[in-house]
Amino acid sequence: AAPGAARRLYRRLLQLHRALPPALRDLGDRYVKEEFRRHRAAGPAEAQRFLREWEATLIQQQINEDKQNLREKTVYGIQLTEEKLNDFRDEQIGQLKELMDEATKPNKKITISKDSK
């Protein structure tokens, strides 16, 4: 993966987080920074997959942002399919659980709601 492409994606993700409430922005920024740092020494195939998945996440976040402009209530995040979850390693599932636990702590002023279809 081209280092320039990884840097551009990293910056775009952090820029997108600017629209989040402060607590979610901080949590999202930390998560992105840790993940990019953790994959800095990844092999070419893993690096390509890592960037492809983050690019898909970025596109989905932008779509959600566009949808939110048409709604009154803001919804954050995306629903992961069972197929996607099966692709994750146990360590990644643990990280997702930690992220969910942190984002849904009762003392946070963040509302997590399910997207109605």
mmCIF file with all atom_site columns, C-alpha atoms in Angstrom:
data_model
loop_
_atom_site.group_PDB
_atom_site.id
_atom_site.type_symbol
_atom_site.label_atom_id
_atom_site.label_alt_id
_atom_site.label_comp_id
_atom_site.label_asym_id
_atom_site.label_entity_id
_atom_site.label_seq_id
_atom_site.pdbx_PDB_ins_code
_atom_site.Cartn_x
_atom_site.Cartn_y
_atom_site.Cartn_z
_atom_site.occupancy
_atom_site.B_iso_or_equiv
_atom_site.pdbx_formal_charge
_atom_site.auth_seq_id
_atom_site.auth_comp_id
_atom_site.auth_asym_id
_atom_site.auth_atom_id
_atom_site.pdbx_PDB_model_num
ATOM 1   C CA . ALA A 1 1   ? 0.000   0.000   0.000  1.00 0.00 ? 1   ALA A CA 1
ATOM 2   C CA . ALA A 1 2   ? 1.231   3.446   -0.845 1.00 0.00 ? 2   ALA A CA 1
ATOM 3   C CA . PRO A 1 3   ? 2.153   5.421   2.277  1.00 0.00 ? 3   PRO A CA 1
ATOM 4   C CA . GLY A 1 4   ? 0.587   8.538   0.754  1.00 0.00 ? 4   GLY A CA 1
ATOM 5   C CA . ALA A 1 5   ? -2.750  6.766   0.343  1.00 0.00 ? 5   ALA A CA 1
ATOM 6   C CA . ALA A 1 6   ? -2.673  5.595   3.964  1.00 0.00 ? 6   ALA A CA 1
ATOM 7   C CA . ARG A 1 7   ? -1.919  9.133   5.196  1.00 0.00 ? 7   ARG A CA 1
ATOM 8   C CA . ARG A 1 8   ? -4.720  10.630  3.096  1.00 0.00 ? 8   ARG A CA 1
ATOM 9   C CA . LEU A 1 9   ? -7.214  8.059   4.371  1.00 0.00 ? 9   LEU A CA 1
ATOM 10  C CA . TYR A 1 10  ? -6.062  8.629   7.963  1.00 0.00 ? 10  TYR A CA 1
ATOM 11  C CA . ARG A 1 11  ? -6.549  12.404  7.621  1.00 0.00 ? 11  ARG A CA 1
ATOM 12  C CA . ARG A 1 12  ? -9.969  11.992  5.974  1.00 0.00 ? 12  ARG A CA 1
ATOM 13  C CA . LEU A 1 13  ? -11.159 9.745   8.806  1.00 0.00 ? 13  LEU A CA 1
ATOM 14  C CA . LEU A 1 14  ? -10.032 12.248  11.438 1.00 0.00 ? 14  LEU A CA 1
ATOM 15  C CA . GLN A 1 15  ? -11.641 15.107  9.507  1.00 0.00 ? 15  GLN A CA 1
ATOM 16  C CA . LEU A 1 16  ? -14.921 13.226  9.355  1.00 0.00 ? 16  LEU A CA 1
ATOM 17  C CA . HIS A 1 17  ? -14.800 12.809  13.141 1.00 0.00 ? 17  HIS A CA 1
ATOM 18  C CA . ARG A 1 18  ? -14.948 16.603  13.536 1.00 0.00 ? 18  ARG A CA 1
ATOM 19  C CA . ALA A 1 19  ? -18.714 16.408  13.040 1.00 0.00 ? 19  ALA A CA 1
ATOM 20  C CA . LEU A 1 20  ? -19.128 14.017  15.993 1.00 0.00 ? 20  LEU A CA 1
ATOM 21  C CA . PRO A 1 21  ? -19.996 15.068  19.544 1.00 0.00 ? 21  PRO A CA 1
ATOM 22  C CA . PRO A 1 22  ? -16.786 15.648  21.567 1.00 0.00 ? 22  PRO A CA 1
ATOM 23  C CA . ALA A 1 23  ? -16.893 12.340  23.484 1.00 0.00 ? 23  ALA A CA 1
ATOM 24  C CA . LEU A 1 24  ? -17.443 10.277  20.337 1.00 0.00 ? 24  LEU A CA 1
ATOM 25  C CA . ARG A 1 25  ? -14.861 12.297  18.427 1.00 0.00 ? 25  ARG A CA 1
ATOM 26  C CA . ASP A 1 26  ? -12.228 11.610  21.081 1.00 0.00 ? 26  ASP A CA 1
ATOM 27  C CA . LEU A 1 27  ? -13.097 7.913   21.168 1.00 0.00 ? 27  LEU A CA 1
ATOM 28  C CA . GLY A 1 28  ? -13.096 7.622   17.367 1.00 0.00 ? 28  GLY A CA 1
ATOM 29  C CA . ASP A 1 29  ? -9.833  9.527   16.974 1.00 0.00 ? 29  ASP A CA 1
ATOM 30  C CA . ARG A 1 30  ? -8.096  7.327   19.540 1.00 0.00 ? 30  ARG A CA 1
ATOM 31  C CA . TYR A 1 31  ? -9.395  4.170   17.867 1.00 0.00 ? 31  TYR A CA 1
ATOM 32  C CA . VAL A 1 32  ? -8.283  5.253   14.369 1.00 0.00 ? 32  VAL A CA 1
ATOM 33  C CA . LYS A 1 33  ? -4.846  6.313   15.635 1.00 0.00 ? 33  LYS A CA 1
ATOM 34  C CA . GLU A 1 34  ? -4.331  3.022   17.491 1.00 0.00 ? 34  GLU A CA 1
ATOM 35  C CA . GLU A 1 35  ? -5.430  0.912   14.538 1.00 0.00 ? 35  GLU A CA 1
ATOM 36  C CA . PHE A 1 36  ? -3.232  2.736   12.046 1.00 0.00 ? 36  PHE A CA 1
ATOM 37  C CA . ARG A 1 37  ? -0.284  2.546   14.462 1.00 0.00 ? 37  ARG A CA 1
ATOM 38  C CA . ARG A 1 38  ? -0.913  -1.170  15.048 1.00 0.00 ? 38  ARG A CA 1
ATOM 39  C CA . HIS A 1 39  ? -0.896  -1.892  11.293 1.00 0.00 ? 39  HIS A CA 1
ATOM 40  C CA . ARG A 1 40  ? 2.120   0.265   10.416 1.00 0.00 ? 40  ARG A CA 1
ATOM 41  C CA . ALA A 1 41  ? 4.351   -2.803  9.943  1.00 0.00 ? 41  ALA A CA 1
ATOM 42  C CA . ALA A 1 42  ? 1.718   -4.986  8.252  1.00 0.00 ? 42  ALA A CA 1
ATOM 43  C CA . GLY A 1 43  ? 2.654   -6.982  5.175  1.00 0.00 ? 43  GLY A CA 1
ATOM 44  C CA . PRO A 1 44  ? 1.442   -5.800  1.756  1.00 0.00 ? 44  PRO A CA 1
ATOM 45  C CA . ALA A 1 45  ? -1.625  -8.063  1.585  1.00 0.00 ? 45  ALA A CA 1
ATOM 46  C CA . GLU A 1 46  ? -2.772  -7.236  5.118  1.00 0.00 ? 46  GLU A CA 1
ATOM 47  C CA . ALA A 1 47  ? -2.081  -3.529  4.558  1.00 0.00 ? 47  ALA A CA 1
ATOM 48  C CA . GLN A 1 48  ? -4.217  -3.538  1.388  1.00 0.00 ? 48  GLN A CA 1
ATOM 49  C CA . ARG A 1 49  ? -7.094  -5.240  3.194  1.00 0.00 ? 49  ARG A CA 1
ATOM 50  C CA . PHE A 1 50  ? -6.754  -2.888  6.170  1.00 0.00 ? 50  PHE A CA 1
ATOM 51  C CA . LEU A 1 51  ? -6.923  0.185   3.939  1.00 0.00 ? 51  LEU A CA 1
ATOM 52  C CA . ARG A 1 52  ? -9.768  -1.268  1.859  1.00 0.00 ? 52  ARG A CA 1
ATOM 53  C CA . GLU A 1 53  ? -11.854 -1.886  4.999  1.00 0.00 ? 53  GLU A CA 1
ATOM 54  C CA . TRP A 1 54  ? -11.159 1.594   6.373  1.00 0.00 ? 54  TRP A CA 1
ATOM 55  C CA . GLU A 1 55  ? -12.040 3.121   2.992  1.00 0.00 ? 55  GLU A CA 1
ATOM 56  C CA . ALA A 1 56  ? -15.358 1.243   3.077  1.00 0.00 ? 56  ALA A CA 1
ATOM 57  C CA . THR A 1 57  ? -15.921 2.527   6.619  1.00 0.00 ? 57  THR A CA 1
ATOM 58  C CA . LEU A 1 58  ? -15.174 6.071   5.487  1.00 0.00 ? 58  LEU A CA 1
ATOM 59  C CA . ILE A 1 59  ? -17.631 5.816   2.608  1.00 0.00 ? 59  ILE A CA 1
ATOM 60  C CA . GLN A 1 60  ? -20.300 4.386   4.915  1.00 0.00 ? 60  GLN A CA 1
ATOM 61  C CA . GLN A 1 61  ? -19.729 7.217   7.419  1.00 0.00 ? 61  GLN A CA 1
ATOM 62  C CA . GLN A 1 62  ? -20.131 9.772   4.656  1.00 0.00 ? 62  GLN A CA 1
ATOM 63  C CA . ILE A 1 63  ? -23.364 8.110   3.511  1.00 0.00 ? 63  ILE A CA 1
ATOM 64  C CA . ASN A 1 64  ? -24.648 8.139   7.099  1.00 0.00 ? 64  ASN A CA 1
ATOM 65  C CA . GLU A 1 65  ? -23.718 11.805  7.405  1.00 0.00 ? 65  GLU A CA 1
ATOM 66  C CA . ASP A 1 66  ? -25.702 12.590  4.261  1.00 0.00 ? 66  ASP A CA 1
ATOM 67  C CA . LYS A 1 67  ? -28.699 10.625  5.578  1.00 0.00 ? 67  LYS A CA 1
ATOM 68  C CA . GLN A 1 68  ? -28.477 12.438  8.919  1.00 0.00 ? 68  GLN A CA 1
ATOM 69  C CA . ASN A 1 69  ? -28.838 15.755  7.160  1.00 0.00 ? 69  ASN A CA 1
ATOM 70  C CA . LEU A 1 70  ? -32.325 14.555  6.202  1.00 0.00 ? 70  LEU A CA 1
ATOM 71  C CA . ARG A 1 71  ? -33.253 13.288  9.704  1.00 0.00 ? 71  ARG A CA 1
ATOM 72  C CA . GLU A 1 72  ? -33.881 14.952  13.020 1.00 0.00 ? 72  GLU A CA 1
ATOM 73  C CA . LYS A 1 73  ? -32.161 12.301  15.139 1.00 0.00 ? 73  LYS A CA 1
ATOM 74  C CA . THR A 1 74  ? -28.487 11.590  14.561 1.00 0.00 ? 74  THR A CA 1
ATOM 75  C CA . VAL A 1 75  ? -27.370 7.963   14.266 1.00 0.00 ? 75  VAL A CA 1
ATOM 76  C CA . TYR A 1 76  ? -23.708 6.952   14.574 1.00 0.00 ? 76  TYR A CA 1
ATOM 77  C CA . GLY A 1 77  ? -21.969 3.808   13.371 1.00 0.00 ? 77  GLY A CA 1
ATOM 78  C CA . ILE A 1 78  ? -22.854 0.997   11.028 1.00 0.00 ? 78  ILE A CA 1
ATOM 79  C CA . GLN A 1 79  ? -24.333 -2.454  11.514 1.00 0.00 ? 79  GLN A CA 1
ATOM 80  C CA . LEU A 1 80  ? -21.731 -5.170  10.923 1.00 0.00 ? 80  LEU A CA 1
ATOM 81  C CA . THR A 1 81  ? -22.929 -8.240  9.079  1.00 0.00 ? 81  THR A CA 1
ATOM 82  C CA . GLU A 1 82  ? -22.295 -11.710 10.463 1.00 0.00 ? 82  GLU A CA 1
ATOM 83  C CA . GLU A 1 83  ? -20.044 -12.336 7.458  1.00 0.00 ? 83  GLU A CA 1
ATOM 84  C CA . LYS A 1 84  ? -17.870 -9.328  8.364  1.00 0.00 ? 84  LYS A CA 1
ATOM 85  C CA . LEU A 1 85  ? -17.724 -10.374 12.015 1.00 0.00 ? 85  LEU A CA 1
ATOM 86  C CA . ASN A 1 86  ? -16.597 -13.871 11.005 1.00 0.00 ? 86  ASN A CA 1
ATOM 87  C CA . ASP A 1 87  ? -13.628 -12.293 9.179  1.00 0.00 ? 87  ASP A CA 1
ATOM 88  C CA . PHE A 1 88  ? -12.358 -10.686 12.393 1.00 0.00 ? 88  PHE A CA 1
ATOM 89  C CA . ARG A 1 89  ? -9.726  -12.252 14.598 1.00 0.00 ? 89  ARG A CA 1
ATOM 90  C CA . ASP A 1 90  ? -10.552 -12.798 18.278 1.00 0.00 ? 90  ASP A CA 1
ATOM 91  C CA . GLU A 1 91  ? -8.381  -9.793  19.170 1.00 0.00 ? 91  GLU A CA 1
ATOM 92  C CA . GLN A 1 92  ? -10.399 -7.579  16.824 1.00 0.00 ? 92  GLN A CA 1
ATOM 93  C CA . ILE A 1 93  ? -13.698 -8.798  18.283 1.00 0.00 ? 93  ILE A CA 1
ATOM 94  C CA . GLY A 1 94  ? -12.346 -7.905  21.728 1.00 0.00 ? 94  GLY A CA 1
ATOM 95  C CA . GLN A 1 95  ? -11.420 -4.431  20.480 1.00 0.00 ? 95  GLN A CA 1
ATOM 96  C CA . LEU A 1 96  ? -14.905 -3.927  19.055 1.00 0.00 ? 96  LEU A CA 1
ATOM 97  C CA . LYS A 1 97  ? -16.433 -4.963  22.383 1.00 0.00 ? 97  LYS A CA 1
ATOM 98  C CA . GLU A 1 98  ? -14.177 -2.507  24.246 1.00 0.00 ? 98  GLU A CA 1
ATOM 99  C CA . LEU A 1 99  ? -15.145 0.227   21.798 1.00 0.00 ? 99  LEU A CA 1
ATOM 100 C CA . MET A 1 100 ? -18.846 -0.533  22.228 1.00 0.00 ? 100 MET A CA 1
ATOM 101 C CA . ASP A 1 101 ? -18.506 -0.618  26.027 1.00 0.00 ? 101 ASP A CA 1
ATOM 102 C CA . GLU A 1 102 ? -16.697 2.724   26.016 1.00 0.00 ? 102 GLU A CA 1
ATOM 103 C CA . ALA A 1 103 ? -19.201 4.340   23.655 1.00 0.00 ? 103 ALA A CA 1
ATOM 104 C CA . THR A 1 104 ? -22.208 3.149   25.658 1.00 0.00 ? 104 THR A CA 1
ATOM 105 C CA . LYS A 1 105 ? -21.001 3.973   29.185 1.00 0.00 ? 105 LYS A CA 1
ATOM 106 C CA . PRO A 1 106 ? -23.926 5.390   31.191 1.00 0.00 ? 106 PRO A CA 1
ATOM 107 C CA . ASN A 1 107 ? -22.034 8.514   32.262 1.00 0.00 ? 107 ASN A CA 1
ATOM 108 C CA . LYS A 1 108 ? -21.422 9.580   28.652 1.00 0.00 ? 108 LYS A CA 1
ATOM 109 C CA . LYS A 1 109 ? -23.828 12.018  27.049 1.00 0.00 ? 109 LYS A CA 1
ATOM 110 C CA . ILE A 1 110 ? -24.081 9.941   23.871 1.00 0.00 ? 110 ILE A CA 1
ATOM 111 C CA . THR A 1 111 ? -27.220 8.371   22.497 1.00 0.00 ? 111 THR A CA 1
ATOM 112 C CA . ILE A 1 112 ? -26.718 5.151   20.551 1.00 0.00 ? 112 ILE A CA 1
ATOM 113 C CA . SER A 1 113 ? -29.803 4.192   18.602 1.00 0.00 ? 113 SER A CA 1
ATOM 114 C CA . LYS A 1 114 ? -30.597 1.593   15.978 1.00 0.00 ? 114 LYS A CA 1
ATOM 115 C CA . ASP A 1 115 ? -31.219 2.772   12.454 1.00 0.00 ? 115 ASP A CA 1
ATOM 116 C CA . SER A 1 116 ? -34.852 2.195   11.569 1.00 0.00 ? 116 SER A CA 1
ATOM 117 C CA . LYS A 1 117 ? -35.451 0.723   8.148  1.00 0.00 ? 117 LYS A CA 1
#
